[in-house]
mmCIF file of the C-alpha atoms, coordinates in Angstrom:
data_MODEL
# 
_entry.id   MODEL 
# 
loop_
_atom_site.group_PDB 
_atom_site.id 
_atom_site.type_symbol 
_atom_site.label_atom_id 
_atom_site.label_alt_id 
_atom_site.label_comp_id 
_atom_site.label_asym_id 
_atom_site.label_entity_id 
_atom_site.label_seq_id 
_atom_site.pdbx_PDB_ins_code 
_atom_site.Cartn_x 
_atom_site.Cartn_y 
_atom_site.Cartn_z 
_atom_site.occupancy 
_atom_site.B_iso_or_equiv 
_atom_site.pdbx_formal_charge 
_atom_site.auth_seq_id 
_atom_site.auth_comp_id 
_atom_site.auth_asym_id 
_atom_site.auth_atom_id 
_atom_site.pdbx_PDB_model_num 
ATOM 1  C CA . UNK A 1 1  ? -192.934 -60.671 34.963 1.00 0.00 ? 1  UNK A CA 1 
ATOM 2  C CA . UNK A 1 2  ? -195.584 -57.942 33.792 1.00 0.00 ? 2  UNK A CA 1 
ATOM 3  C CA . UNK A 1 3  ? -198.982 -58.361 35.672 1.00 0.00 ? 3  UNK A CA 1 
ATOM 4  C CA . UNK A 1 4  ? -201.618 -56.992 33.046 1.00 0.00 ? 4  UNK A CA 1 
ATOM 5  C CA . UNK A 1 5  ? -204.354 -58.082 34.576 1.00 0.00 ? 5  UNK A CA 1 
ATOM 6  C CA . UNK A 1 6  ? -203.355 -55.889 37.433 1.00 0.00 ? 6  UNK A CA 1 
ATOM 7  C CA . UNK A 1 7  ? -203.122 -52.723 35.894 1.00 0.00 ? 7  UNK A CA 1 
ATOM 8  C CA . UNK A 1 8  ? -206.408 -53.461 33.896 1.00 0.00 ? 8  UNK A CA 1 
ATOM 9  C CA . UNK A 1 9  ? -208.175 -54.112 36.426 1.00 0.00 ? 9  UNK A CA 1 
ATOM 10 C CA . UNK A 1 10 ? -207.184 -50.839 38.396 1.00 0.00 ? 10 UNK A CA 1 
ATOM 11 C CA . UNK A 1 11 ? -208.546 -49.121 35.424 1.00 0.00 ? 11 UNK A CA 1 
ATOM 12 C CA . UNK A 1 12 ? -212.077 -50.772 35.228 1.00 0.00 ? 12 UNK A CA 1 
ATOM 13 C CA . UNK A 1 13 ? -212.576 -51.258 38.526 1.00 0.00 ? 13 UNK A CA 1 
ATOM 14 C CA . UNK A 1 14 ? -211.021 -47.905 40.587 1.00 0.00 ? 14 UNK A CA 1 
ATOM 15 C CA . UNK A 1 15 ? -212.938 -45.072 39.271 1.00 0.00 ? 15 UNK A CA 1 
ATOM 16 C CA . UNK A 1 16 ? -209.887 -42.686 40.749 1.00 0.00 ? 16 UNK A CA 1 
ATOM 17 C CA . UNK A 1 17 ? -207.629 -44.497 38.119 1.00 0.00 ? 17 UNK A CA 1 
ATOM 18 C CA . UNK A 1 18 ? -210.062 -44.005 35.240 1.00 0.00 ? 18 UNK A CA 1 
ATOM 19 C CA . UNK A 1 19 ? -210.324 -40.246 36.207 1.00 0.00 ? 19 UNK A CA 1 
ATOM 20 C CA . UNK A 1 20 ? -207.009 -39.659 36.872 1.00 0.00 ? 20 UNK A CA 1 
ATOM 21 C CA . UNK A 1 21 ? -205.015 -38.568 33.375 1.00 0.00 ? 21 UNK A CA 1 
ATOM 22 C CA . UNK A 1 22 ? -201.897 -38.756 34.669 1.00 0.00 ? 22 UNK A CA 1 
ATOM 23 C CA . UNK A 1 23 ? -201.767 -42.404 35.895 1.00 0.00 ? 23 UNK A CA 1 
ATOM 24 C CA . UNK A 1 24 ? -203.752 -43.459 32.623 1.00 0.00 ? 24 UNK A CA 1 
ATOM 25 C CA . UNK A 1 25 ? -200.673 -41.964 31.140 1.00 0.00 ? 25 UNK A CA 1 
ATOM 26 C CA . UNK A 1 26 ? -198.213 -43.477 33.332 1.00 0.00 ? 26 UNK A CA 1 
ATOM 27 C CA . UNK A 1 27 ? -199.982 -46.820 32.742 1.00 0.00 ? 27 UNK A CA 1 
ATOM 28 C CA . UNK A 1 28 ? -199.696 -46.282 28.587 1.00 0.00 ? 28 UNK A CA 1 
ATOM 29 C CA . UNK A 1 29 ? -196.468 -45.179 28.799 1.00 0.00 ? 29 UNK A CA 1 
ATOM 30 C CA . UNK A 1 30 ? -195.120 -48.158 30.921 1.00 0.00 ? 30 UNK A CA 1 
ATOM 31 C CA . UNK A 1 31 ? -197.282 -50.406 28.794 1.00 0.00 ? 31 UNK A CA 1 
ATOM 32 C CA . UNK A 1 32 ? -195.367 -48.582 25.428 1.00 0.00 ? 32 UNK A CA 1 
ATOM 33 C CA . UNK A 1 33 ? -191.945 -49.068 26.832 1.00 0.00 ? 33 UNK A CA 1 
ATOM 34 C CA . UNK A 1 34 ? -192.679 -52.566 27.747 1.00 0.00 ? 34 UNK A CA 1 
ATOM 35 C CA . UNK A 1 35 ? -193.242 -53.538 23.935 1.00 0.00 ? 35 UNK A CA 1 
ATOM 36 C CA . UNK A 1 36 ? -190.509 -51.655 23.061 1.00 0.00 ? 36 UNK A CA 1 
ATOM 37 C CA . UNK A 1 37 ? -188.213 -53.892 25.436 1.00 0.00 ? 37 UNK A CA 1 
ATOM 38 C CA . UNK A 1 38 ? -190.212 -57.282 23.812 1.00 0.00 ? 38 UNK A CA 1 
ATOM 39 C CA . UNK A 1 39 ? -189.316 -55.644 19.911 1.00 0.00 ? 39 UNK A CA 1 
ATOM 40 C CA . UNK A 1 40 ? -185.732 -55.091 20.570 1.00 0.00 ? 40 UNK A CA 1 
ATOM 41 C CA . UNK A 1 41 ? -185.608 -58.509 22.485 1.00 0.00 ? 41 UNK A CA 1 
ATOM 42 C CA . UNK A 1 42 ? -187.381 -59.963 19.707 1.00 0.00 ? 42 UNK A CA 1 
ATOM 43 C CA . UNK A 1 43 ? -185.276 -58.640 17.307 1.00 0.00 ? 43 UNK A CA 1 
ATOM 44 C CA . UNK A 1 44 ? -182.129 -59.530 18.867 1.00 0.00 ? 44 UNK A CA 1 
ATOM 45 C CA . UNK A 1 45 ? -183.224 -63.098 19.224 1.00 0.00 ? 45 UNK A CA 1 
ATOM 46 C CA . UNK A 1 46 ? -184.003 -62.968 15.370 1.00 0.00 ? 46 UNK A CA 1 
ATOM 47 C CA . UNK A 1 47 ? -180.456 -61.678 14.917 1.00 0.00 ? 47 UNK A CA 1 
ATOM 48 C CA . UNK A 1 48 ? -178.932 -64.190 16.662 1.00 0.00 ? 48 UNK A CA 1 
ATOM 49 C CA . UNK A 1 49 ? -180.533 -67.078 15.209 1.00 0.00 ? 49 UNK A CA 1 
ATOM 50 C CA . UNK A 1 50 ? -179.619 -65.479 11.759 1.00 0.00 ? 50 UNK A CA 1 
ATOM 51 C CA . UNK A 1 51 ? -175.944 -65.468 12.370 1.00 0.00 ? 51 UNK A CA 1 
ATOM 52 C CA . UNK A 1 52 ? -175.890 -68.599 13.800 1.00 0.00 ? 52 UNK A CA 1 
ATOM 53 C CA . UNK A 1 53 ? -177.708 -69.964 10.897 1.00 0.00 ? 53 UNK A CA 1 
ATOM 54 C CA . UNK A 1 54 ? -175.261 -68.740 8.396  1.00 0.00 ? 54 UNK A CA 1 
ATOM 55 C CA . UNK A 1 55 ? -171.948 -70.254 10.777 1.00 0.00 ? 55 UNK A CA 1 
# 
């Protein structure tokens, strides 16, 4: 399970996180791919539940 709370709080409360560019980065880039992964779960769960609706 994703722990939020953990990376936001690095970012308020560690002043080398806020600073630091790269790890910002890191941290939007892992947070991007993670709603990417819900979308396409998402949408496979929608496309299952449509072709079971139709059978």
């Amino acid at each position: 399970e994703w722990d939020e709370t953990f990376t936001q709080a690095e970012l308020i409360t560690n002043p080398n996180v806020q600073n630091d560019k790269n790890v910002k980065g890191l941290v939007d880039l892992l947070e991007l791919q993670l709603n990417n992964f819900k979308l396409s779960q998402y949408r496979l769960l929608g496309y299952e539940r449509h072709r079971d609706a139709h059978h």
